[in-house]
PDB file of C-alpha atoms in Angstrom:
ATOM      1  CA  MET A  28       0.010  -0.003   0.023  1.00  0.00           C
ATOM      2  CA  VAL A  29       1.427   3.343  -1.033  1.00  0.00           C
ATOM      3  CA  SER A  30       1.196   6.090   1.450  1.00  0.00           C
ATOM      4  CA  VAL A  31       0.343   9.482  -0.047  1.00  0.00           C
ATOM      5  CA  GLU A  32       0.917  12.672   1.887  1.00  0.00           C
ATOM      6  CA  VAL A  33      -1.770  15.210   1.370  1.00  0.00           C
ATOM      7  CA  LYS A  34      -1.170  18.821   2.087  1.00  0.00           C
ATOM      8  CA  GLN A  35      -3.782  21.534   2.444  1.00  0.00           C
ATOM      9  CA  VAL A  36      -3.211  24.365   0.108  1.00  0.00           C
ATOM     10  CA  THR A  37      -4.353  27.772   1.250  1.00  0.00           C
ATOM     11  CA  THR A  38      -5.345  30.186  -1.448  1.00  0.00           C
ATOM     12  CA  ALA A  39      -5.994  33.889  -0.984  1.00  0.00           C
ATOM     13  CA  LYS A  40      -9.338  35.023  -2.143  1.00  0.00           C
ATOM     14  CA  SER A  41      -9.115  37.587  -4.995  1.00  0.00           C
ATOM     15  CA  LYS A  42     -10.478  40.852  -3.954  1.00  0.00           C
ATOM     16  CA  VAL A  43     -11.061  42.000  -7.516  1.00  0.00           C
ATOM     17  CA  THR A  44     -12.493  39.861 -10.328  1.00  0.00           C
ATOM     18  CA  ILE A  45     -12.396  41.133 -13.889  1.00  0.00           C
ATOM     19  CA  LYS A  46     -14.808  39.789 -16.449  1.00  0.00           C
ATOM     20  CA  GLY A  47     -15.247  40.707 -20.127  1.00  0.00           C
ATOM     21  CA  THR A  48     -18.616  41.397 -21.633  1.00  0.00           C
ATOM     22  CA  LYS A  49     -19.698  42.658 -25.023  1.00  0.00           C
ATOM     23  CA  GLU A  50     -19.916  46.227 -23.542  1.00  0.00           C
ATOM     24  CA  GLY A  51     -16.427  46.116 -22.046  1.00  0.00           C
ATOM     25  CA  LEU A  52     -14.938  45.009 -18.652  1.00  0.00           C
ATOM     26  CA  VAL A  53     -16.735  44.609 -15.327  1.00  0.00           C
ATOM     27  CA  PHE A  54     -14.638  44.788 -12.134  1.00  0.00           C
ATOM     28  CA  PHE A  55     -16.403  42.978  -9.256  1.00  0.00           C
ATOM     29  CA  MET A  56     -15.108  44.286  -5.958  1.00  0.00           C
ATOM     30  CA  ASP A  57     -15.094  42.104  -2.793  1.00  0.00           C
ATOM     31  CA  ASP A  58     -17.308  43.862  -0.253  1.00  0.00           C
ATOM     32  CA  THR A  59     -16.040  42.004   2.809  1.00  0.00           C
ATOM     33  CA  CYS A  60     -12.373  42.998   2.831  1.00  0.00           C
ATOM     34  CA  SER A  61     -10.858  46.234   4.015  1.00  0.00           C
ATOM     35  CA  PHE A  62     -10.677  49.149   1.568  1.00  0.00           C
ATOM     36  CA  GLU A  63      -6.881  49.130   1.777  1.00  0.00           C
ATOM     37  CA  GLU A  64      -6.898  45.421   0.781  1.00  0.00           C
ATOM     38  CA  LEU A  65      -9.156  46.228  -2.098  1.00  0.00           C
ATOM     39  CA  LEU A  66      -6.791  48.912  -3.289  1.00  0.00           C
ATOM     40  CA  THR A  67      -3.766  46.698  -3.071  1.00  0.00           C
ATOM     41  CA  ASP A  68      -5.359  43.860  -5.062  1.00  0.00           C
ATOM     42  CA  LEU A  69      -6.736  46.304  -7.691  1.00  0.00           C
ATOM     43  CA  ARG A  70      -3.167  47.776  -8.245  1.00  0.00           C
ATOM     44  CA  GLU A  71      -1.909  44.171  -8.614  1.00  0.00           C
ATOM     45  CA  LYS A  72      -4.522  43.345 -11.238  1.00  0.00           C
ATOM     46  CA  ILE A  73      -3.872  46.511 -13.172  1.00  0.00           C
ATOM     47  CA  GLU A  74      -0.104  46.372 -13.070  1.00  0.00           C
ATOM     48  CA  HIS A  75       0.536  42.673 -13.588  1.00  0.00           C
ATOM     49  CA  SER A  76      -2.536  40.767 -14.902  1.00  0.00           C
ATOM     50  CA  HIS A  77      -4.548  40.715 -18.071  1.00  0.00           C
ATOM     51  CA  GLN A  78      -1.954  42.414 -20.131  1.00  0.00           C
ATOM     52  CA  GLN A  79      -3.596  41.499 -23.478  1.00  0.00           C
ATOM     53  CA  ILE A  80      -6.996  42.866 -22.229  1.00  0.00           C
ATOM     54  CA  LEU A  81      -5.629  46.009 -20.625  1.00  0.00           C
ATOM     55  CA  SER A  82      -3.898  47.349 -23.744  1.00  0.00           C
ATOM     56  CA  GLY A  83      -5.017  48.434 -27.154  1.00  0.00           C
ATOM     57  CA  PRO A  84      -8.227  50.235 -28.113  1.00  0.00           C
ATOM     58  CA  LEU A  85     -10.440  52.036 -25.542  1.00  0.00           C
ATOM     59  CA  ILE A  86     -12.449  49.760 -23.271  1.00  0.00           C
ATOM     60  CA  ARG A  87     -15.411  50.749 -21.063  1.00  0.00           C
ATOM     61  CA  VAL A  88     -15.155  49.678 -17.450  1.00  0.00           C
ATOM     62  CA  SER A  89     -17.997  49.110 -14.954  1.00  0.00           C
ATOM     63  CA  LEU A  90     -17.250  48.865 -11.209  1.00  0.00           C
ATOM     64  CA  LYS A  91     -19.497  46.705  -9.101  1.00  0.00           C
ATOM     65  CA  LEU A  92     -18.984  47.551  -5.412  1.00  0.00           C
ATOM     66  CA  GLY A  93     -21.526  45.092  -4.002  1.00  0.00           C
ATOM     67  CA  LYS A  94     -22.694  45.957  -0.480  1.00  0.00           C
ATOM     68  CA  ARG A  95     -19.630  48.275   0.123  1.00  0.00           C
ATOM     69  CA  TYR A  96     -20.344  52.006   0.430  1.00  0.00           C
ATOM     70  CA  CYS A  97     -17.490  54.113  -1.056  1.00  0.00           C
ATOM     71  CA  SER A  98     -17.291  57.831  -0.473  1.00  0.00           C
ATOM     72  CA  PRO A  99     -16.648  60.019  -3.514  1.00  0.00           C
ATOM     73  CA  GLU A 100     -12.986  60.273  -2.328  1.00  0.00           C
ATOM     74  CA  GLN A 101     -12.717  56.396  -2.190  1.00  0.00           C
ATOM     75  CA  GLN A 102     -14.331  56.040  -5.607  1.00  0.00           C
ATOM     76  CA  GLU A 103     -11.703  58.465  -6.963  1.00  0.00           C
ATOM     77  CA  GLN A 104      -8.953  56.295  -5.523  1.00  0.00           C
ATOM     78  CA  LEU A 105     -10.306  53.269  -7.363  1.00  0.00           C
ATOM     79  CA  THR A 106     -10.776  55.071 -10.671  1.00  0.00           C
ATOM     80  CA  ASP A 107      -7.307  56.633 -10.453  1.00  0.00           C
ATOM     81  CA  ILE A 108      -5.747  53.175 -10.272  1.00  0.00           C
ATOM     82  CA  ILE A 109      -7.767  51.974 -13.271  1.00  0.00           C
ATOM     83  CA  ARG A 110      -6.914  55.024 -15.308  1.00  0.00           C
ATOM     84  CA  GLN A 111      -3.281  54.167 -15.094  1.00  0.00           C
ATOM     85  CA  LYS A 112      -4.063  52.117 -18.180  1.00  0.00           C
ATOM     86  CA  GLY A 113      -4.829  54.775 -20.777  1.00  0.00           C
ATOM     87  CA  ASN A 114      -7.243  52.597 -22.741  1.00  0.00           C
ATOM     88  CA  LEU A 115      -9.590  51.956 -19.766  1.00  0.00           C
ATOM     89  CA  VAL A 116     -12.494  54.414 -19.473  1.00  0.00           C
ATOM     90  CA  ILE A 117     -14.780  54.347 -16.378  1.00  0.00           C
ATOM     91  CA  HIS A 118     -18.415  53.971 -17.563  1.00  0.00           C
ATOM     92  CA  THR A 119     -20.408  53.229 -14.380  1.00  0.00           C
ATOM     93  CA  ILE A 120     -19.885  52.681 -10.692  1.00  0.00           C
ATOM     94  CA  ASP A 121     -22.697  50.643  -9.047  1.00  0.00           C
ATOM     95  CA  ALA A 122     -23.371  49.555  -5.452  1.00  0.00           C
ATOM     96  CA  ASP A 123     -26.133  47.817  -3.699  1.00  0.00           C
ATOM     97  CA  VAL A 124     -26.301  50.457  -0.950  1.00  0.00           C
ATOM     98  CA  ILE A 125     -27.593  54.023  -0.942  1.00  0.00           C
ATOM     99  CA  SER A 126     -26.259  57.086   0.802  1.00  0.00           C
ATOM    100  CA  LYS A 127     -28.057  58.877   3.614  1.00  0.00           C
ATOM    101  CA  GLU A 128     -29.156  61.606   1.176  1.00  0.00           C
ATOM    102  CA  GLU A 129     -30.643  59.057  -1.186  1.00  0.00           C
ATOM    103  CA  ALA A 130     -32.483  57.419   1.780  1.00  0.00           C
ATOM    104  CA  PHE A 131     -34.008  60.722   2.672  1.00  0.00           C
ATOM    105  CA  ALA A 132     -35.044  61.310  -0.872  1.00  0.00           C
ATOM    106  CA  GLU A 133     -36.814  57.932  -0.959  1.00  0.00           C
ATOM    107  CA  ARG A 134     -38.613  58.771   2.256  1.00  0.00           C
ATOM    108  CA  LEU A 135     -39.924  62.022   0.705  1.00  0.00           C
ATOM    109  CA  LYS A 136     -41.658  59.820  -1.853  1.00  0.00           C
ATOM    110  CA  SER A 137     -43.466  57.693   0.891  1.00  0.00           C
ATOM    111  CA  THR A 138     -46.960  57.840   2.007  1.00  0.00           C
ATOM    112  CA  PHE A 139     -48.091  60.091   4.878  1.00  0.00           C
ATOM    113  CA  SER A 140     -51.024  58.857   7.071  1.00  0.00           C
ATOM    114  CA  ILE A 141     -53.007  61.004   9.461  1.00  0.00           C
ATOM    115  CA  GLN A 142     -55.045  59.212  12.156  1.00  0.00           C
ATOM    116  CA  VAL A 143     -57.379  60.923  14.671  1.00  0.00           C
ATOM    117  CA  HIS A 144     -58.121  58.688  17.709  1.00  0.00           C
ATOM    118  CA  THR A 145     -56.680  57.227  20.848  1.00  0.00           C
ATOM    119  CA  VAL A 146     -54.737  53.994  20.751  1.00  0.00           C
ATOM    120  CA  ARG A 147     -55.924  52.014  23.693  1.00  0.00           C
ATOM    121  CA  SER A 148     -54.462  49.003  25.482  1.00  0.00           C
ATOM    122  CA  GLY A 149     -54.331  46.006  23.186  1.00  0.00           C
ATOM    123  CA  GLN A 150     -54.830  47.987  19.975  1.00  0.00           C
ATOM    124  CA  VAL A 151     -52.114  47.969  17.302  1.00  0.00           C
ATOM    125  CA  LEU A 152     -51.724  50.522  14.496  1.00  0.00           C
ATOM    126  CA  GLU A 153     -49.358  49.725  11.597  1.00  0.00           C
ATOM    127  CA  PHE A 154     -48.663  51.904   8.579  1.00  0.00           C
ATOM    128  CA  GLU A 155     -46.417  52.227   5.553  1.00  0.00           C
ATOM    129  CA  GLY A 156     -44.567  55.575   5.413  1.00  0.00           C
ATOM    130  CA  ASP A 157     -44.853  58.339   7.991  1.00  0.00           C
ATOM    131  CA  LEU A 158     -47.663  58.657  10.522  1.00  0.00           C
ATOM    132  CA  LEU A 159     -49.156  61.646  12.207  1.00  0.00           C
ATOM    133  CA  LEU A 160     -51.435  60.593  15.105  1.00  0.00           C
ATOM    134  CA  LEU A 161     -53.776  63.125  16.587  1.00  0.00           C
ATOM    135  CA  GLY A 162     -54.423  61.443  19.934  1.00  0.00           C
ATOM    136  CA  ASP A 163     -52.811  59.552  22.767  1.00  0.00           C
ATOM    137  CA  VAL A 164     -51.138  56.177  22.857  1.00  0.00           C
ATOM    138  CA  ASN A 165     -52.174  54.472  26.232  1.00  0.00           C
ATOM    139  CA  PRO A 166     -50.089  51.903  28.069  1.00  0.00           C
ATOM    140  CA  GLY A 167     -50.572  48.617  26.284  1.00  0.00           C
ATOM    141  CA  GLY A 168     -51.169  50.327  22.937  1.00  0.00           C
ATOM    142  CA  THR A 169     -48.839  49.810  20.026  1.00  0.00           C
ATOM    143  CA  VAL A 170     -47.993  51.987  17.022  1.00  0.00           C
ATOM    144  CA  ARG A 171     -45.640  50.918  14.222  1.00  0.00           C
ATOM    145  CA  ALA A 172     -44.671  52.694  10.918  1.00  0.00           C
ATOM    146  CA  THR A 173     -41.998  52.174   8.305  1.00  0.00           C
ATOM    147  CA  GLY A 174     -41.139  55.896   8.482  1.00  0.00           C
ATOM    148  CA  ASN A 175     -41.393  58.666  11.069  1.00  0.00           C
ATOM    149  CA  ILE A 176     -44.095  58.812  13.828  1.00  0.00           C
ATOM    150  CA  TYR A 177     -45.499  62.104  15.129  1.00  0.00           C
ATOM    151  CA  ILE A 178     -47.889  61.978  17.990  1.00  0.00           C
ATOM    152  CA  LEU A 179     -49.810  65.116  19.014  1.00  0.00           C
ATOM    153  CA  GLY A 180     -50.821  63.665  22.382  1.00  0.00           C
ATOM    154  CA  ASN A 181     -49.551  61.600  25.204  1.00  0.00           C
ATOM    155  CA  LEU A 182     -47.158  58.810  24.242  1.00  0.00           C
ATOM    156  CA  ARG A 183     -47.404  56.178  27.089  1.00  0.00           C
ATOM    157  CA  GLY A 184     -47.438  52.977  25.156  1.00  0.00           C
ATOM    158  CA  TYR A 185     -45.094  51.131  22.633  1.00  0.00           C
ATOM    159  CA  VAL A 186     -43.920  52.866  19.433  1.00  0.00           C
ATOM    160  CA  HIS A 187     -41.718  51.461  16.707  1.00  0.00           C
ATOM    161  CA  ALA A 188     -40.614  53.789  13.874  1.00  0.00           C
ATOM    162  CA  GLY A 189     -38.650  52.677  10.847  1.00  0.00           C
ATOM    163  CA  PHE A 190     -39.560  49.039  11.496  1.00  0.00           C
ATOM    164  CA  LYS A 191     -38.295  47.915   8.083  1.00  0.00           C
ATOM    165  CA  GLY A 192     -34.796  49.148   9.057  1.00  0.00           C
ATOM    166  CA  ASP A 193     -34.882  52.889   8.585  1.00  0.00           C
ATOM    167  CA  THR A 194     -32.267  54.157  11.100  1.00  0.00           C
ATOM    168  CA  GLN A 195     -32.998  57.767  10.112  1.00  0.00           C
ATOM    169  CA  ALA A 196     -36.615  57.648  11.361  1.00  0.00           C
ATOM    170  CA  ILE A 197     -37.739  59.652  14.346  1.00  0.00           C
ATOM    171  CA  ILE A 198     -40.402  59.435  17.042  1.00  0.00           C
ATOM    172  CA  ALA A 199     -41.934  62.700  18.210  1.00  0.00           C
ATOM    173  CA  ALA A 200     -44.552  63.233  20.874  1.00  0.00           C
ATOM    174  CA  ALA A 201     -46.140  66.175  22.694  1.00  0.00           C
ATOM    175  CA  VAL A 202     -45.714  64.234  25.913  1.00  0.00           C
ATOM    176  CA  MET A 203     -42.932  61.629  25.915  1.00  0.00           C
ATOM    177  CA  ALA A 204     -43.617  58.973  28.577  1.00  0.00           C
ATOM    178  CA  PRO A 205     -43.499  55.558  26.733  1.00  0.00           C
ATOM    179  CA  THR A 206     -43.336  52.135  28.073  1.00  0.00           C
ATOM    180  CA  GLN A 207     -40.782  51.428  25.200  1.00  0.00           C
ATOM    181  CA  LEU A 208     -39.467  53.058  22.028  1.00  0.00           C
ATOM    182  CA  ARG A 209     -37.871  51.322  19.085  1.00  0.00           C
ATOM    183  CA  ILE A 210     -36.251  52.743  15.962  1.00  0.00           C
ATOM    184  CA  ALA A 211     -35.283  50.136  13.338  1.00  0.00           C
ATOM    185  CA  ASP A 212     -33.591  47.507  15.488  1.00  0.00           C
ATOM    186  CA  VAL A 213     -32.564  49.701  18.412  1.00  0.00           C
ATOM    187  CA  ILE A 214     -34.754  49.346  21.475  1.00  0.00           C
ATOM    188  CA  SER A 215     -34.849  51.976  24.381  1.00  0.00           C
ATOM    189  CA  GLU A 216     -36.136  50.822  27.787  1.00  0.00           C
ATOM    190  CA  PRO A 217     -37.284  54.061  29.464  1.00  0.00           C
ATOM    191  CA  GLY A 218     -35.785  54.808  32.908  1.00  0.00           C
ATOM    192  CA  GLU A 219     -35.513  57.819  35.091  1.00  0.00           C
ATOM    193  CA  GLU A 220     -35.039  60.109  32.052  1.00  0.00           C
ATOM    194  CA  TRP A 221     -38.702  59.789  31.206  1.00  0.00           C
ATOM    195  CA  ALA A 222     -39.795  60.483  34.809  1.00  0.00           C
ATOM    196  CA  SER A 223     -37.616  63.545  35.016  1.00  0.00           C
ATOM    197  CA  SER A 224     -38.772  65.009  31.640  1.00  0.00           C
ATOM    198  CA  SER A 225     -39.233  68.824  31.884  1.00  0.00           C
ATOM    199  CA  GLY A 226     -42.193  68.730  29.563  1.00  0.00           C
ATOM    200  CA  GLY A 227     -42.652  70.011  26.002  1.00  0.00           C
ATOM    201  CA  THR A 228     -42.516  68.187  22.674  1.00  0.00           C
ATOM    202  CA  GLU A 229     -39.566  65.797  22.274  1.00  0.00           C
ATOM    203  CA  PHE A 230     -38.304  63.488  19.694  1.00  0.00           C
ATOM    204  CA  ALA A 231     -36.219  60.301  19.778  1.00  0.00           C
ATOM    205  CA  TYR A 232     -33.639  59.505  17.093  1.00  0.00           C
ATOM    206  CA  LEU A 233     -30.584  57.273  16.473  1.00  0.00           C
ATOM    207  CA  GLU A 234     -26.995  58.524  16.485  1.00  0.00           C
ATOM    208  CA  ASP A 235     -24.142  55.943  16.052  1.00  0.00           C
ATOM    209  CA  GLY A 236     -26.615  53.193  16.974  1.00  0.00           C
ATOM    210  CA  THR A 237     -27.677  54.720  20.246  1.00  0.00           C
ATOM    211  CA  MET A 238     -31.147  56.204  20.835  1.00  0.00           C
ATOM    212  CA  LEU A 239     -31.210  59.766  22.038  1.00  0.00           C
ATOM    213  CA  VAL A 240     -34.017  62.140  22.972  1.00  0.00           C
ATOM    214  CA  ALA A 241     -33.954  65.902  22.306  1.00  0.00           C
ATOM    215  CA  LYS A 242     -36.298  68.852  22.511  1.00  0.00           C
ATOM    216  CA  MET A 243     -38.212  69.533  19.273  1.00  0.00           C
ATOM    217  CA  ASN A 244     -36.304  72.791  18.569  1.00  0.00           C
ATOM    218  CA  TYR A 245     -33.172  70.607  17.859  1.00  0.00           C
ATOM    219  CA  LEU A 246     -34.940  68.786  15.027  1.00  0.00           C
ATOM    220  CA  PRO A 247     -33.761  71.196  12.195  1.00  0.00           C
ATOM    221  CA  ARG A 248     -30.168  70.576  13.314  1.00  0.00           C
ATOM    222  CA  ILE A 249     -30.339  66.757  13.662  1.00  0.00           C
ATOM    223  CA  ARG A 250     -32.670  65.935  10.703  1.00  0.00           C
ATOM    224  CA  PRO A 251     -32.616  69.029   8.521  1.00  0.00           C
ATOM    225  CA  GLU A 252     -33.813  66.914   5.462  1.00  0.00           C
ATOM    226  CA  LEU A 253     -37.288  66.391   7.098  1.00  0.00           C
ATOM    227  CA  GLY A 254     -38.068  70.082   6.334  1.00  0.00           C
ATOM    228  CA  GLU A 255     -37.660  69.310   2.564  1.00  0.00           C
ATOM    229  CA  ARG A 256     -40.799  67.249   2.310  1.00  0.00           C
ATOM    230  CA  LYS A 257     -43.081  68.364  -0.509  1.00  0.00           C
ATOM    231  CA  HIS A 258     -46.799  68.105   0.249  1.00  0.00           C
TER     232      HIS A 258
END
């Protein structure tokens, strides 16, 4: 019987994959590695690989960033490396994520519901888009919306804004005394801060994954885009 030694071979995953199409070249960028690793691999591909493809007549290039968000400065770094080959022309840069500004623009297109009644214990209101409730939310009552929630009354129940993942949503109430607030996936269990409220309309919002509460006069500073809604 012949003994065969088997050794495991470790291969590094390519951060940039280049594929040719009838329109030109598509650069698929790994969206799980660091941005520096991506730049390093892209330089390697441009400088040492595909020499027959990366020479000759002009070729259109499309960049696919996947779920990676790249700032304009980072996009410029990527395109500068590709432009080292004079025949490569950047055609499109696509990503499966949107910027904060684009998210706000999408919200402006959403529906806006107005409800006039009190949400009592055991009742559940759920809406697409933003919600303006003219009434109270009693303990045991639940209000959920995919966008912002504005309550012109006493908020003493459970309210969940941005329940499909909108981290830019807010919850505003004339009297903020909830049993629980939730924005996207962040939950706030009220403590002494609710009991010590000085009164006046307040709103809850997320900042760096933490829920904060501020007086309504701070809203233009924290969410200035809300004032751009067209009715």
